[in-house]
Amino acid sequence: MILRFRGPDGTYRLTIEPQDRFESLTSKLVAKLAESGAQVDPSSITLSNKPQGGDTKRLADLTGVPIGKIGLCNGDILYLGYKPQSQELNGHSNESVSSNRLNGRAVLPSEDRSTVPTNTGDNDQSIRRPWETVKQSKVDDLLDKQNGKIQRKFDQKMCRHGPRGMCDYCMPLEPFSPEYLAEKKIKHLSFHSYLRKINSATNKPELGSSYMPPLSEPFYRPSAITLQPQPFRMVDHVEFSDPSQINTFLDFWRQSGAQRIGYLYGHYEAYTEVPLGIKAVIEAIYEPPQVDEVDGVSLQDWEKEKEIDRVAKLCGLRKVGVIFTDLIDAGSGDGKVVCKRHIDSYFLSSLEIAFAARLQAQNPKSTKWSDTGRFGSDFITCVVSGDQDGGIAISAFQASNSAVEMIKADIVEPSADPSVMLVRDEDDEGASSRTRYIPEVFYRRINEYGASVQENAKPSFPVEYLLVTLTHGFPSVPNPIFRCPQGPFPIENREIIGVSQDYMALGKRLAVGKSDFEQDDNIKAASDFHLLCFLMGMGILSKEEEVCLCRVATEHDLAEAFQLTSTPGWATLVAILQQSGERPPKRSLLAHGGSRDERERLAKRIKGIDLEKDVAGNHT
């Protein structure tokens, strides 16, 4: 008879005689598993009649029992469980093993491994069981647990049932419902709504088929590519926790007239205005080393990037995007700026899309719903430019997944015309480039007769096909984690406009020399991301003291502040700032509460000096 065995590494078929004993079955299973590359510990093999919750038996406990005695029939399926063969290291075996595998290799539960598979150049390389081995962000895990149904109320006009009934007019809608999106004027599906939509078509539980990850990254080596607007977006909304962040960022342009770029640090949260939506909450803008000009910005080597990312991580933040200005004064004297980006020109130039796509490729999104363990990116791009009314406005975008993959595959390149993207030609760089394959690229558009037609993208095509727009805004009640009441600490890398970070500015901000650091206002004085980056870059505080400092800055806990001020590292910092920082201003004698006689003598001395000046003036 033929028996089927389904295990973590696949399904196997074995021809078994009813009189055979289970020890022969064990040897056949080990040999079959070895053919698929699985090194199995024979003593750990178990059999069950159900995938979960069934009657499980170890094969080692069935030694000497005929297979036909337990009632198995031809075509029956059994479910395997086993552990990988333990490997001896210096005479000691691994502490624990697991049947989970990543790229064909056993994954230990205690092993600290990257949540995104290493990019080895094979973009289409899939991993086994990503839903077990890939670690997602907290907001993704939260949205995975929600059903996402859009609740509707009882319709007084259309519903003909009782209060406990339900019909087509009041039943909950799916999060990807086109009618609801059109009613709320939502242009793009959220990522998790799109995921529910394609998963409902890919995996149908009623069919009893094996689970298949519904997502896969595009891999552009086909014969032709047809571009179309991306129907979903990875992030739906951008929220700046404090409006003063933008005002401080624009101060550089106001004082110099040159453009500026900065990295956005924040976190992701659920966005309730869109079904299963995600928003990026911006808590700080860090300005890296750069050369600023009137018409653009050139980034320089950022040697402290890992240090800044570490400070952000201690504060519960991460790098979520980039922001830059594109402002030209209108010359009217009323503060208005030129509107360069509009529907008849462009919203994000081809060069900026290529820049955004490279940043998104460097920051992929880890997800257990993809066969490669990653899909798209949560990295956003914000532009501060002029609107049609001459005011300063913010726009938020993302490069589409197609744009990211085409930039990675070197299929397209920016153009001198900001509104179009160029398709590379295999013969552009001479005979040496003819070995590189460039597929045909097409896009669909509505012609002058209202018909949808397909056009060849060579030599160029509109950048709108590679762009996804996001919404942005500010909270009605700001609640930022950095709440310094004294305004921002001097911003980094602004020496060109006379702003620098030094010990004097740090000592003034922390009120060194005063005994009331533990008061609430002085606790908030340390609640500044730029101050934290400068202070921790000095290397004075220990790792534990830096963690405590970040907790004081973000949680504003008085007990943590007392603990911080009593540490030896903080005492060393205070001593250094007292020696090199700002000296406290001298107090007047009246402020010290001197006696009445001392004040009268001081007044007579001042009066005598004035009389001597008057006499000298009369003689001349």
Coordinates of C-alpha atoms in Angstrom, one line a residue:
M1 CA 0.0 0.0 0.0
I2 CA 1.0 3.6 -0.5
L3 CA 1.2 6.0 2.4
R4 CA 1.6 9.8 2.3
F5 CA 3.6 11.7 4.8
R6 CA 3.4 15.5 5.1
G7 CA 6.1 17.3 7.1
P8 CA 7.7 20.7 7.4
D9 CA 9.9 20.1 4.4
G10 CA 7.2 18.7 2.0
T11 CA 5.1 15.7 1.2
Y12 CA 6.5 12.2 0.6
R13 CA 5.1 8.9 -0.7
L14 CA 6.3 5.5 0.4
T15 CA 5.3 2.0 -0.6
I16 CA 4.8 0.0 2.5
E17 CA 3.8 -3.7 3.1
P18 CA 1.3 -4.3 5.9
Q19 CA 3.6 -6.8 7.5
D20 CA 6.5 -4.4 7.6
R21 CA 7.5 -3.1 11.0
F22 CA 7.9 0.5 12.1
E23 CA 11.7 0.3 12.4
S24 CA 11.8 -0.3 8.6
L25 CA 9.5 2.7 8.1
T26 CA 11.9 4.8 10.1
S27 CA 14.8 4.0 7.9
K28 CA 12.8 4.7 4.8
L29 CA 11.6 8.0 6.1
V30 CA 15.2 9.1 7.1
A31 CA 16.4 8.2 3.6
K32 CA 13.6 10.1 1.9
L33 CA 14.1 13.1 4.0
A34 CA 17.8 13.0 3.3
E35 CA 17.1 13.2 -0.4
S36 CA 15.4 16.5 0.2
G37 CA 18.4 17.9 2.2
A38 CA 16.9 17.4 5.6
Q39 CA 19.2 15.9 8.2
V40 CA 16.8 14.4 10.8
D41 CA 17.3 12.9 14.2
P42 CA 15.6 9.4 13.8
S43 CA 14.7 9.3 17.5
S44 CA 12.7 12.6 17.2
I45 CA 10.3 11.5 14.4
T46 CA 6.7 11.6 15.3
L47 CA 3.5 10.6 13.4
S48 CA 0.0 12.1 13.8
N49 CA -3.4 11.7 12.2
K50 CA -4.0 15.4 12.2
P51 CA -1.9 18.5 11.5
Q52 CA -2.6 19.8 15.0
G53 CA -4.2 18.3 18.1
G54 CA -4.3 14.8 16.8
D55 CA -3.0 11.5 18.3
T56 CA 0.8 11.8 18.1
K57 CA 3.2 8.9 18.5
R58 CA 6.9 8.6 18.4
L59 CA 8.2 6.0 15.9
A60 CA 10.8 4.9 18.5
D61 CA 7.9 3.8 20.8
L62 CA 6.4 1.6 18.0
T63 CA 9.4 -0.7 17.5
G64 CA 8.4 -4.2 16.7
V65 CA 4.8 -3.3 15.8
P66 CA 3.5 -4.3 12.3
I67 CA 2.3 -1.3 10.3
G68 CA -0.9 -3.0 9.2
K69 CA -1.9 -3.6 12.8
I70 CA -2.8 0.1 13.5
G71 CA -5.5 0.2 10.8
L72 CA -3.7 2.1 8.1
C73 CA -5.1 1.8 4.5
N74 CA -3.9 2.6 1.1
G75 CA -3.7 6.3 0.4
D76 CA -3.8 7.4 4.0
I77 CA -2.0 10.6 4.9
L78 CA 0.1 11.0 8.1
Y79 CA 1.7 14.2 9.5
L80 CA 5.4 14.2 10.3
G81 CA 7.2 16.0 13.1
Y82 CA 10.9 15.9 13.7
K83 CA 14.0 17.8 14.9
P84 CA 17.1 18.4 12.8
Q85 CA 20.2 16.3 13.5
S86 CA 22.2 18.0 16.3
Q87 CA 25.7 19.1 15.3
E88 CA 28.5 18.6 17.8
L89 CA 30.6 21.7 18.5
N90 CA 33.7 21.1 20.6
G91 CA 32.1 18.1 22.2
H92 CA 28.9 20.0 23.1
S93 CA 25.7 19.8 21.2
N94 CA 23.4 22.8 20.5
E95 CA 21.2 23.9 23.4
S96 CA 18.0 23.7 21.4
V97 CA 16.9 22.8 17.9
S98 CA 13.8 23.5 15.9
S99 CA 12.1 22.3 12.8
N100 CA 11.9 25.9 11.4
R101 CA 14.1 26.5 8.5
L102 CA 15.5 29.5 6.7
N103 CA 17.0 29.0 3.2
G104 CA 17.2 25.3 3.9
R105 CA 19.1 25.7 7.2
A106 CA 17.7 25.0 10.6
V107 CA 17.0 28.2 12.7
L108 CA 17.7 28.1 16.4
P109 CA 15.1 29.9 18.6
S110 CA 17.9 31.8 20.4
E111 CA 19.7 32.8 17.2
D112 CA 19.7 36.5 16.6
R113 CA 19.1 36.8 12.9
S114 CA 18.1 39.6 10.6
T115 CA 14.4 39.9 10.0
V116 CA 15.0 40.4 6.3
P117 CA 16.8 37.8 4.3
T118 CA 20.3 38.9 3.1
N119 CA 20.3 40.3 -0.4
T120 CA 22.6 37.9 -2.3
G121 CA 21.7 39.3 -5.7
D122 CA 18.9 36.8 -6.4
N123 CA 15.9 39.1 -5.8
D124 CA 13.5 36.2 -6.5
Q125 CA 15.0 33.9 -3.9
S126 CA 12.2 32.7 -1.7
I127 CA 12.5 31.3 1.9
R128 CA 10.7 28.5 3.5
R129 CA 7.9 29.2 6.0
P130 CA 8.3 33.0 6.1
W131 CA 5.2 33.2 8.4
E132 CA 7.3 31.6 11.1
T133 CA 10.8 33.0 10.5
V134 CA 10.2 36.6 9.6
K135 CA 9.7 39.2 12.3
Q136 CA 7.3 42.0 11.5
S137 CA 6.9 45.5 13.0
K138 CA 4.5 45.9 15.9
V139 CA 2.0 47.8 13.8
D140 CA 1.9 45.1 11.2
D141 CA 1.3 42.4 13.8
L142 CA -1.5 44.6 15.3
L143 CA -3.2 45.0 11.9
D144 CA -2.9 41.3 11.1
K145 CA -5.1 40.5 14.1
Q146 CA -7.9 42.9 13.0
N147 CA -10.6 41.8 10.7
G148 CA -10.7 45.2 9.0
K149 CA -14.4 45.0 8.3
I150 CA -16.1 48.4 7.7
Q151 CA -19.2 48.5 9.9
R152 CA -22.4 50.1 8.6
K153 CA -25.5 51.2 10.4
F154 CA -29.1 50.2 10.0
D155 CA -30.5 51.9 6.8
Q156 CA -33.9 53.3 7.6
K157 CA -34.9 53.4 3.9
M158 CA -33.6 50.1 2.5
C159 CA -33.4 47.7 5.4
R160 CA -36.6 45.6 5.9
H161 CA -35.5 43.4 8.9
G162 CA -35.5 43.7 12.7
P163 CA -32.8 45.2 14.8
R164 CA -30.9 41.9 15.0
G165 CA -31.1 41.1 11.3
M166 CA -28.7 42.0 8.5
C167 CA -29.0 42.5 4.8
D168 CA -26.9 43.7 1.8
Y169 CA -27.5 47.4 2.8
C170 CA -26.1 47.1 6.4
M171 CA -23.7 44.2 6.4
P172 CA -20.1 45.0 7.0
L173 CA -17.9 45.8 4.0
E174 CA -14.5 44.4 3.2
P175 CA -11.6 46.9 3.7
F176 CA -11.0 46.9 0.0
S177 CA -14.6 47.8 -1.0
P178 CA -14.4 50.1 -4.1
E179 CA -17.7 51.8 -3.1
Y180 CA -16.5 52.8 0.3
L181 CA -13.1 54.1 -1.1
A182 CA -14.9 56.1 -3.7
E183 CA -17.3 57.6 -1.1
K184 CA -14.5 58.6 1.2
K185 CA -12.3 59.8 -1.7
I186 CA -9.5 57.4 -0.8
K187 CA -7.2 57.1 -3.8
H188 CA -5.1 54.1 -2.8
L189 CA -5.8 50.9 -0.9
S190 CA -3.8 50.5 2.3
F191 CA -1.2 47.8 2.3
H192 CA -3.1 45.5 4.6
S193 CA -6.3 46.1 2.7
Y194 CA -4.5 45.1 -0.5
L195 CA -3.1 42.1 1.3
R196 CA -6.5 40.9 2.3
K197 CA -7.8 41.4 -1.2
I198 CA -5.1 39.3 -3.0
N199 CA -5.0 36.7 -0.1
S200 CA -8.7 36.0 -0.5
A201 CA -8.0 35.0 -4.1
T202 CA -4.7 33.2 -3.5
N203 CA -5.6 31.1 -0.4
K204 CA -9.1 29.6 -0.1
P205 CA -9.5 27.5 3.1
E206 CA -12.5 25.7 1.7
L207 CA -10.3 24.1 -1.0
G208 CA -8.0 22.5 1.6
S209 CA -4.9 23.5 -0.4
S210 CA -1.5 24.3 1.0
Y211 CA -0.9 27.9 2.1
M212 CA 1.0 30.2 -0.4
P213 CA 2.4 33.6 0.6
P214 CA 0.3 36.0 -1.5
L215 CA 3.0 38.6 -2.0
S216 CA 6.1 38.5 -4.1
E217 CA 8.5 41.2 -5.2
P218 CA 8.5 42.1 -8.9
F219 CA 11.6 40.8 -10.7
Y220 CA 12.2 42.6 -13.9
R221 CA 13.8 40.2 -16.4
P222 CA 10.7 39.4 -18.5
S223 CA 10.4 40.1 -22.2
A224 CA 8.2 43.1 -21.6
I225 CA 6.9 45.4 -18.8
T226 CA 3.6 47.1 -18.8
L227 CA 3.5 50.0 -16.3
Q228 CA 0.3 51.0 -14.5
P229 CA -0.4 53.2 -11.5
Q230 CA 0.1 51.3 -8.2
P231 CA -3.3 50.6 -6.6
F232 CA -2.0 50.5 -3.0
R233 CA 0.5 52.3 -0.8
M234 CA 2.7 51.1 1.9
V235 CA 2.1 54.1 4.2
D236 CA -1.1 56.1 4.1
H237 CA -0.5 59.2 6.1
V238 CA 2.4 61.3 7.4
E239 CA 1.9 63.1 10.7
F240 CA 4.3 65.7 12.1
S241 CA 4.0 65.5 15.9
D242 CA 4.9 69.2 16.4
P243 CA 4.5 72.0 13.8
S244 CA 7.6 73.7 15.1
Q245 CA 9.7 70.9 13.5
I246 CA 8.9 72.3 10.1
N247 CA 9.4 75.9 11.2
T248 CA 12.9 75.1 12.6
F249 CA 13.8 73.2 9.4
L250 CA 12.8 76.2 7.2
D251 CA 14.9 78.6 9.3
F252 CA 17.9 77.5 7.3
W253 CA 16.3 78.5 4.0
R254 CA 15.0 81.8 5.5
Q255 CA 18.5 82.8 6.6
S256 CA 20.6 81.5 3.6
G257 CA 18.3 81.2 0.6
A258 CA 19.8 77.7 0.0
Q259 CA 17.9 74.4 0.0
R260 CA 18.1 71.9 2.9
I261 CA 17.6 68.1 3.4
G262 CA 17.0 66.1 6.5
Y263 CA 16.2 62.6 7.6
L264 CA 12.9 62.0 9.4
Y265 CA 12.9 60.0 12.7
G266 CA 9.7 58.6 14.1
H267 CA 7.6 55.5 14.4
Y268 CA 4.6 53.9 12.7
E269 CA 1.1 53.7 14.1
A270 CA -2.3 52.5 12.9
Y271 CA -4.2 55.1 10.9
T272 CA -8.0 54.9 11.5
E273 CA -9.1 57.2 8.7
V274 CA -8.2 54.5 6.2
P275 CA -9.3 50.9 6.6
L276 CA -6.3 49.0 8.0
G277 CA -4.1 52.1 7.4
I278 CA -0.6 53.0 8.6
K279 CA 0.7 56.4 9.4
A280 CA 4.3 57.6 10.0
V281 CA 4.6 59.9 13.1
I282 CA 7.6 62.2 12.8
E283 CA 9.2 63.2 16.1
A284 CA 12.5 64.7 14.9
I285 CA 14.4 65.9 11.7
Y286 CA 18.1 65.4 11.7
E287 CA 20.2 67.3 9.1
P288 CA 23.2 65.3 7.9
P289 CA 26.4 66.8 6.5
Q290 CA 25.6 68.5 3.1
V291 CA 26.5 71.2 0.7
D292 CA 23.5 73.5 0.1
E293 CA 22.9 75.6 -2.9
V294 CA 20.1 77.7 -4.3
D295 CA 19.0 75.0 -6.7
G296 CA 19.8 71.8 -4.9
V297 CA 21.6 69.8 -2.2
S298 CA 24.7 67.5 -2.3
L299 CA 24.9 65.0 0.5
Q300 CA 28.3 64.3 2.0
D301 CA 29.6 61.3 3.8
W302 CA 27.7 60.8 7.1
E303 CA 30.2 59.2 9.4
K304 CA 27.9 59.4 12.5
E305 CA 24.8 57.8 10.9
K306 CA 25.0 54.6 13.0
E307 CA 25.5 56.6 16.1
I308 CA 22.4 58.8 15.4
D309 CA 20.4 55.6 14.5
R310 CA 21.4 54.2 17.9
V311 CA 20.2 57.3 19.8
A312 CA 16.9 57.1 17.9
K313 CA 16.6 53.5 18.8
L314 CA 17.1 54.2 22.5
C315 CA 14.3 56.8 22.2
G316 CA 12.0 54.3 20.5
L317 CA 12.4 55.8 17.1
R318 CA 13.7 54.8 13.7
K319 CA 14.6 56.4 10.4
V320 CA 11.2 56.6 8.5
G321 CA 11.9 59.0 5.7
V322 CA 13.6 62.0 4.2
I323 CA 12.5 65.7 3.7
F324 CA 14.0 68.4 1.5
T325 CA 13.1 71.9 0.4
D326 CA 12.6 73.3 -3.1
L327 CA 11.8 77.0 -2.4
I328 CA 12.3 80.1 -4.4
D329 CA 11.3 83.5 -3.1
A330 CA 8.7 85.2 -5.4
G331 CA 10.3 88.6 -4.8
S332 CA 7.0 90.3 -3.9
G333 CA 8.2 91.1 -0.3
D334 CA 5.2 89.4 1.3
G335 CA 6.8 86.0 2.0
K336 CA 5.3 84.2 -1.1
V337 CA 7.3 81.6 -3.0
V338 CA 7.2 80.4 -6.6
C339 CA 4.9 77.5 -7.4
K340 CA 7.0 75.0 -9.4
R341 CA 5.2 71.7 -8.7
H342 CA 1.7 71.4 -10.0
I343 CA -0.5 69.2 -12.3
D344 CA 0.8 70.7 -15.5
S345 CA 4.5 70.2 -14.6
Y346 CA 5.5 67.6 -12.0
F347 CA 5.1 66.8 -8.4
L348 CA 8.4 64.8 -7.9
S349 CA 11.1 65.0 -10.6
S350 CA 12.7 61.9 -12.2
L351 CA 15.9 62.5 -10.3
E352 CA 14.0 62.7 -7.0
I353 CA 12.1 59.5 -7.7
A354 CA 15.4 57.7 -8.4
F355 CA 16.7 59.1 -5.1
A356 CA 13.6 58.0 -3.2
A357 CA 13.7 54.6 -4.9
R358 CA 17.3 54.0 -3.8
L359 CA 16.5 54.9 -0.2
Q360 CA 13.5 52.6 -0.2
A361 CA 15.6 49.8 -1.5
Q362 CA 18.0 50.3 1.4
N363 CA 15.1 50.2 3.9
P364 CA 12.9 47.2 2.8
K365 CA 9.8 46.2 4.7
S366 CA 9.9 42.8 6.4
T367 CA 6.6 40.9 6.2
K368 CA 5.7 37.3 6.7
W369 CA 3.2 37.5 3.8
S370 CA 5.9 37.5 1.1
D371 CA 7.7 34.5 -0.2
T372 CA 11.0 36.4 0.1
G373 CA 10.3 37.8 3.6
R374 CA 10.2 41.3 2.3
F375 CA 7.9 43.5 0.2
G376 CA 8.2 47.1 -0.7
S377 CA 9.3 49.7 1.9
D378 CA 7.8 52.0 4.5
F379 CA 10.3 54.8 3.8
I380 CA 8.7 58.1 2.8
T381 CA 9.8 61.2 1.0
C382 CA 8.5 64.7 1.8
V383 CA 9.0 67.9 -0.2
V384 CA 8.5 71.5 1.1
S385 CA 7.7 73.7 -1.9
G386 CA 5.4 76.4 -3.0
D387 CA 1.7 75.9 -3.7
Q388 CA -0.6 77.6 -6.2
D389 CA -1.4 80.4 -3.7
G390 CA 2.3 81.2 -3.2
G391 CA 2.4 79.6 0.3
I392 CA 4.8 77.0 1.6
A393 CA 3.2 73.6 1.6
I394 CA 4.3 70.0 2.3
S395 CA 3.8 67.1 0.0
A396 CA 4.4 63.4 0.8
F397 CA 5.3 60.6 -1.7
Q398 CA 6.7 57.2 -2.2
A399 CA 8.3 55.6 -5.2
S400 CA 6.2 52.7 -6.4
N401 CA 7.5 49.1 -6.0
S402 CA 8.0 49.0 -9.8
A403 CA 10.1 52.1 -9.6
V404 CA 12.3 50.6 -6.9
E405 CA 12.9 47.4 -8.9
M406 CA 13.5 49.2 -12.2
I407 CA 16.1 51.4 -10.5
K408 CA 17.8 48.4 -8.9
A409 CA 17.8 46.6 -12.2
D410 CA 19.2 49.7 -14.0
I411 CA 16.4 49.8 -16.5
V412 CA 15.5 53.5 -16.2
E413 CA 17.5 56.6 -15.4
P414 CA 16.6 60.3 -14.6
S415 CA 16.1 62.8 -17.4
A416 CA 17.0 66.4 -17.8
D417 CA 13.3 67.0 -18.1
P418 CA 12.0 66.5 -14.5
S419 CA 8.6 65.3 -15.7
V420 CA 9.8 62.2 -17.6
M421 CA 11.9 59.1 -16.9
L422 CA 14.3 57.7 -19.5
V423 CA 14.4 54.0 -20.4
R424 CA 18.0 52.9 -20.9
D425 CA 19.2 51.6 -24.2
E426 CA 21.4 48.5 -24.5
D427 CA 23.6 50.4 -27.0
D428 CA 23.9 53.6 -25.0
E429 CA 27.4 52.9 -23.6
G430 CA 29.0 51.1 -26.5
A431 CA 29.7 47.4 -27.1
S432 CA 30.6 46.7 -23.5
S433 CA 27.0 47.2 -22.4
R434 CA 25.3 45.0 -25.1
T435 CA 25.5 42.0 -22.8
R436 CA 23.1 43.8 -20.5
Y437 CA 19.4 42.9 -21.1
I438 CA 16.9 45.8 -21.2
P439 CA 13.3 44.5 -21.5
E440 CA 10.6 46.4 -23.5
V441 CA 8.7 48.8 -21.4
F442 CA 5.1 49.9 -22.1
Y443 CA 2.5 52.0 -20.4
R444 CA -1.2 52.6 -20.8
R445 CA -2.8 56.0 -21.2
I446 CA -6.1 57.6 -22.2
N447 CA -5.7 59.2 -25.6
E448 CA -7.6 62.2 -27.0
Y449 CA -10.5 60.0 -28.0
G450 CA -11.0 58.7 -24.4
A451 CA -9.7 55.2 -25.3
S452 CA -7.1 53.3 -23.2
V453 CA -4.1 52.7 -25.5
Q454 CA -0.7 51.1 -24.9
E455 CA 2.4 53.2 -25.7
N456 CA 6.0 52.2 -25.9
A457 CA 7.9 53.8 -23.0
K458 CA 11.1 54.3 -25.1
P459 CA 12.8 56.7 -25.0
S460 CA 10.8 58.2 -22.1
F461 CA 7.5 58.1 -20.2
P462 CA 5.8 60.2 -17.5
V463 CA 7.0 59.9 -14.0
E464 CA 3.4 59.6 -12.7
Y465 CA 3.6 55.9 -13.3
L466 CA 6.3 55.5 -10.7
L467 CA 4.8 57.7 -8.0
V468 CA 2.4 57.1 -5.1
T469 CA 1.0 60.1 -3.2
L470 CA 0.4 60.2 0.6
T471 CA -1.6 62.5 2.8
H472 CA 0.0 64.5 5.6
G473 CA -1.0 66.7 8.5
F474 CA -0.6 67.8 12.1
P475 CA -2.4 66.5 15.2
S476 CA -5.2 68.6 16.6
V477 CA -3.6 68.3 20.0
P478 CA 0.2 68.0 19.7
N479 CA 1.8 65.5 22.0
P480 CA 5.4 65.1 20.9
I481 CA 7.9 63.0 22.9
F482 CA 10.4 65.8 22.8
R483 CA 9.0 68.7 24.8
C484 CA 11.8 71.2 25.4
P485 CA 10.2 74.5 26.5
Q486 CA 13.2 76.6 25.6
G487 CA 13.1 76.1 21.8
P488 CA 15.3 73.8 19.8
F489 CA 18.9 73.1 20.7
P490 CA 21.3 74.5 18.0
I491 CA 20.8 72.3 14.9
E492 CA 23.7 70.2 13.7
N493 CA 25.8 71.0 10.5
R494 CA 24.6 74.7 10.3
E495 CA 28.0 76.4 10.8
I496 CA 27.6 78.1 7.4
I497 CA 24.8 80.4 8.9
G498 CA 26.6 80.8 12.2
V499 CA 24.8 78.1 14.2
S500 CA 27.1 75.6 16.0
Q501 CA 26.8 73.0 18.8
D502 CA 29.3 73.5 21.5
Y503 CA 29.8 73.1 25.3
M504 CA 28.6 76.6 26.0
A505 CA 25.3 76.0 24.3
L506 CA 25.0 72.7 26.1
G507 CA 25.8 74.2 29.5
K508 CA 23.3 77.0 29.0
R509 CA 20.6 74.6 28.0
L510 CA 21.1 72.3 31.0
A511 CA 21.5 75.2 33.5
V512 CA 24.8 73.8 34.8
G513 CA 25.8 75.3 38.1
K514 CA 22.2 75.6 39.3
S515 CA 20.8 73.2 41.8
D516 CA 17.3 72.8 40.3
F517 CA 18.0 70.5 37.4
E518 CA 15.5 68.1 38.9
Q519 CA 12.7 70.6 38.4
D520 CA 10.1 69.9 35.6
D521 CA 11.3 72.6 33.3
N522 CA 14.9 71.5 33.5
I523 CA 13.9 67.9 32.9
K524 CA 12.3 69.1 29.6
A525 CA 15.5 70.9 28.7
A526 CA 17.1 67.6 28.0
S527 CA 14.1 66.5 25.9
D528 CA 15.5 67.5 22.6
F529 CA 16.7 65.0 19.9
H530 CA 19.5 67.3 18.7
L531 CA 20.8 67.8 22.2
L532 CA 20.8 64.0 22.9
C533 CA 22.8 63.4 19.7
F534 CA 25.4 66.0 20.6
L535 CA 25.6 64.9 24.3
M536 CA 25.9 61.2 23.6
G537 CA 28.4 61.9 20.9
M538 CA 30.8 63.4 23.5
G539 CA 31.4 59.9 24.9
I540 CA 31.2 60.9 28.5
L541 CA 28.2 58.9 29.7
S542 CA 28.2 55.1 30.0
K543 CA 25.8 52.9 28.1
E544 CA 23.5 52.6 31.1
E545 CA 23.6 56.3 31.7
E546 CA 22.7 57.0 28.0
V547 CA 19.7 54.7 28.3
C548 CA 18.6 56.5 31.4
L549 CA 19.1 59.9 29.7
C550 CA 16.9 58.8 26.8
R551 CA 14.2 57.7 29.2
V552 CA 14.3 61.1 30.9
A553 CA 14.1 62.8 27.5
T554 CA 11.1 60.8 26.2
E555 CA 9.2 59.7 29.3
H556 CA 9.8 62.9 31.5
D557 CA 10.0 60.9 34.7
L558 CA 11.1 62.8 37.8
A559 CA 12.5 59.6 39.4
E560 CA 14.6 58.8 36.4
A561 CA 16.0 62.4 36.4
F562 CA 17.1 62.1 40.1
Q563 CA 18.8 58.8 39.2
L564 CA 20.5 60.4 36.2
T565 CA 21.9 63.3 38.2
S566 CA 23.4 61.0 40.8
T567 CA 25.5 59.0 38.3
P568 CA 29.3 59.5 38.0
G569 CA 29.0 60.2 34.3
W570 CA 26.6 63.1 34.8
A571 CA 28.9 64.5 37.5
T572 CA 31.8 64.3 35.1
L573 CA 29.7 66.1 32.4
V574 CA 28.8 68.9 34.8
A575 CA 32.4 69.4 35.8
I576 CA 33.5 69.7 32.1
L577 CA 30.7 72.1 31.3
Q578 CA 31.5 74.3 34.3
Q579 CA 35.1 74.6 33.2
S580 CA 34.5 75.2 29.5
G581 CA 30.8 76.2 29.3
E582 CA 29.1 79.5 29.9
R583 CA 29.9 81.3 33.2
P584 CA 26.9 82.2 35.3
P585 CA 26.2 86.0 35.2
K586 CA 27.3 88.0 38.2
R587 CA 24.6 89.0 40.6
S588 CA 24.3 92.6 41.7
L589 CA 24.7 93.5 45.3
L590 CA 21.1 94.4 45.7
A591 CA 20.1 90.9 44.5
H592 CA 22.2 89.5 47.4
G593 CA 20.2 91.5 49.9
G594 CA 23.1 93.8 51.2
S595 CA 22.6 96.0 54.3
R596 CA 21.3 99.6 54.1
D597 CA 24.7 101.1 55.0
E598 CA 26.5 99.2 52.2
R599 CA 23.9 100.4 49.7
E600 CA 24.3 104.1 50.8
R601 CA 28.1 103.9 50.5
L602 CA 27.7 102.5 47.0
A603 CA 25.3 105.4 46.1
K604 CA 27.8 108.0 47.4
R605 CA 30.7 106.6 45.4
I606 CA 28.6 106.7 42.2
K607 CA 27.5 110.3 43.0
G608 CA 31.1 111.3 43.7
I609 CA 32.3 110.0 40.3
D610 CA 29.6 112.0 38.6
L611 CA 30.6 115.2 40.4
E612 CA 34.2 114.8 39.4
K613 CA 33.2 114.5 35.8
D614 CA 31.1 117.7 36.0
V615 CA 33.9 119.7 37.5
A616 CA 36.3 118.5 34.9
G617 CA 33.9 119.5 32.2
N618 CA 33.5 123.1 33.6
H619 CA 37.3 123.7 33.6
T620 CA 37.6 122.8 29.9

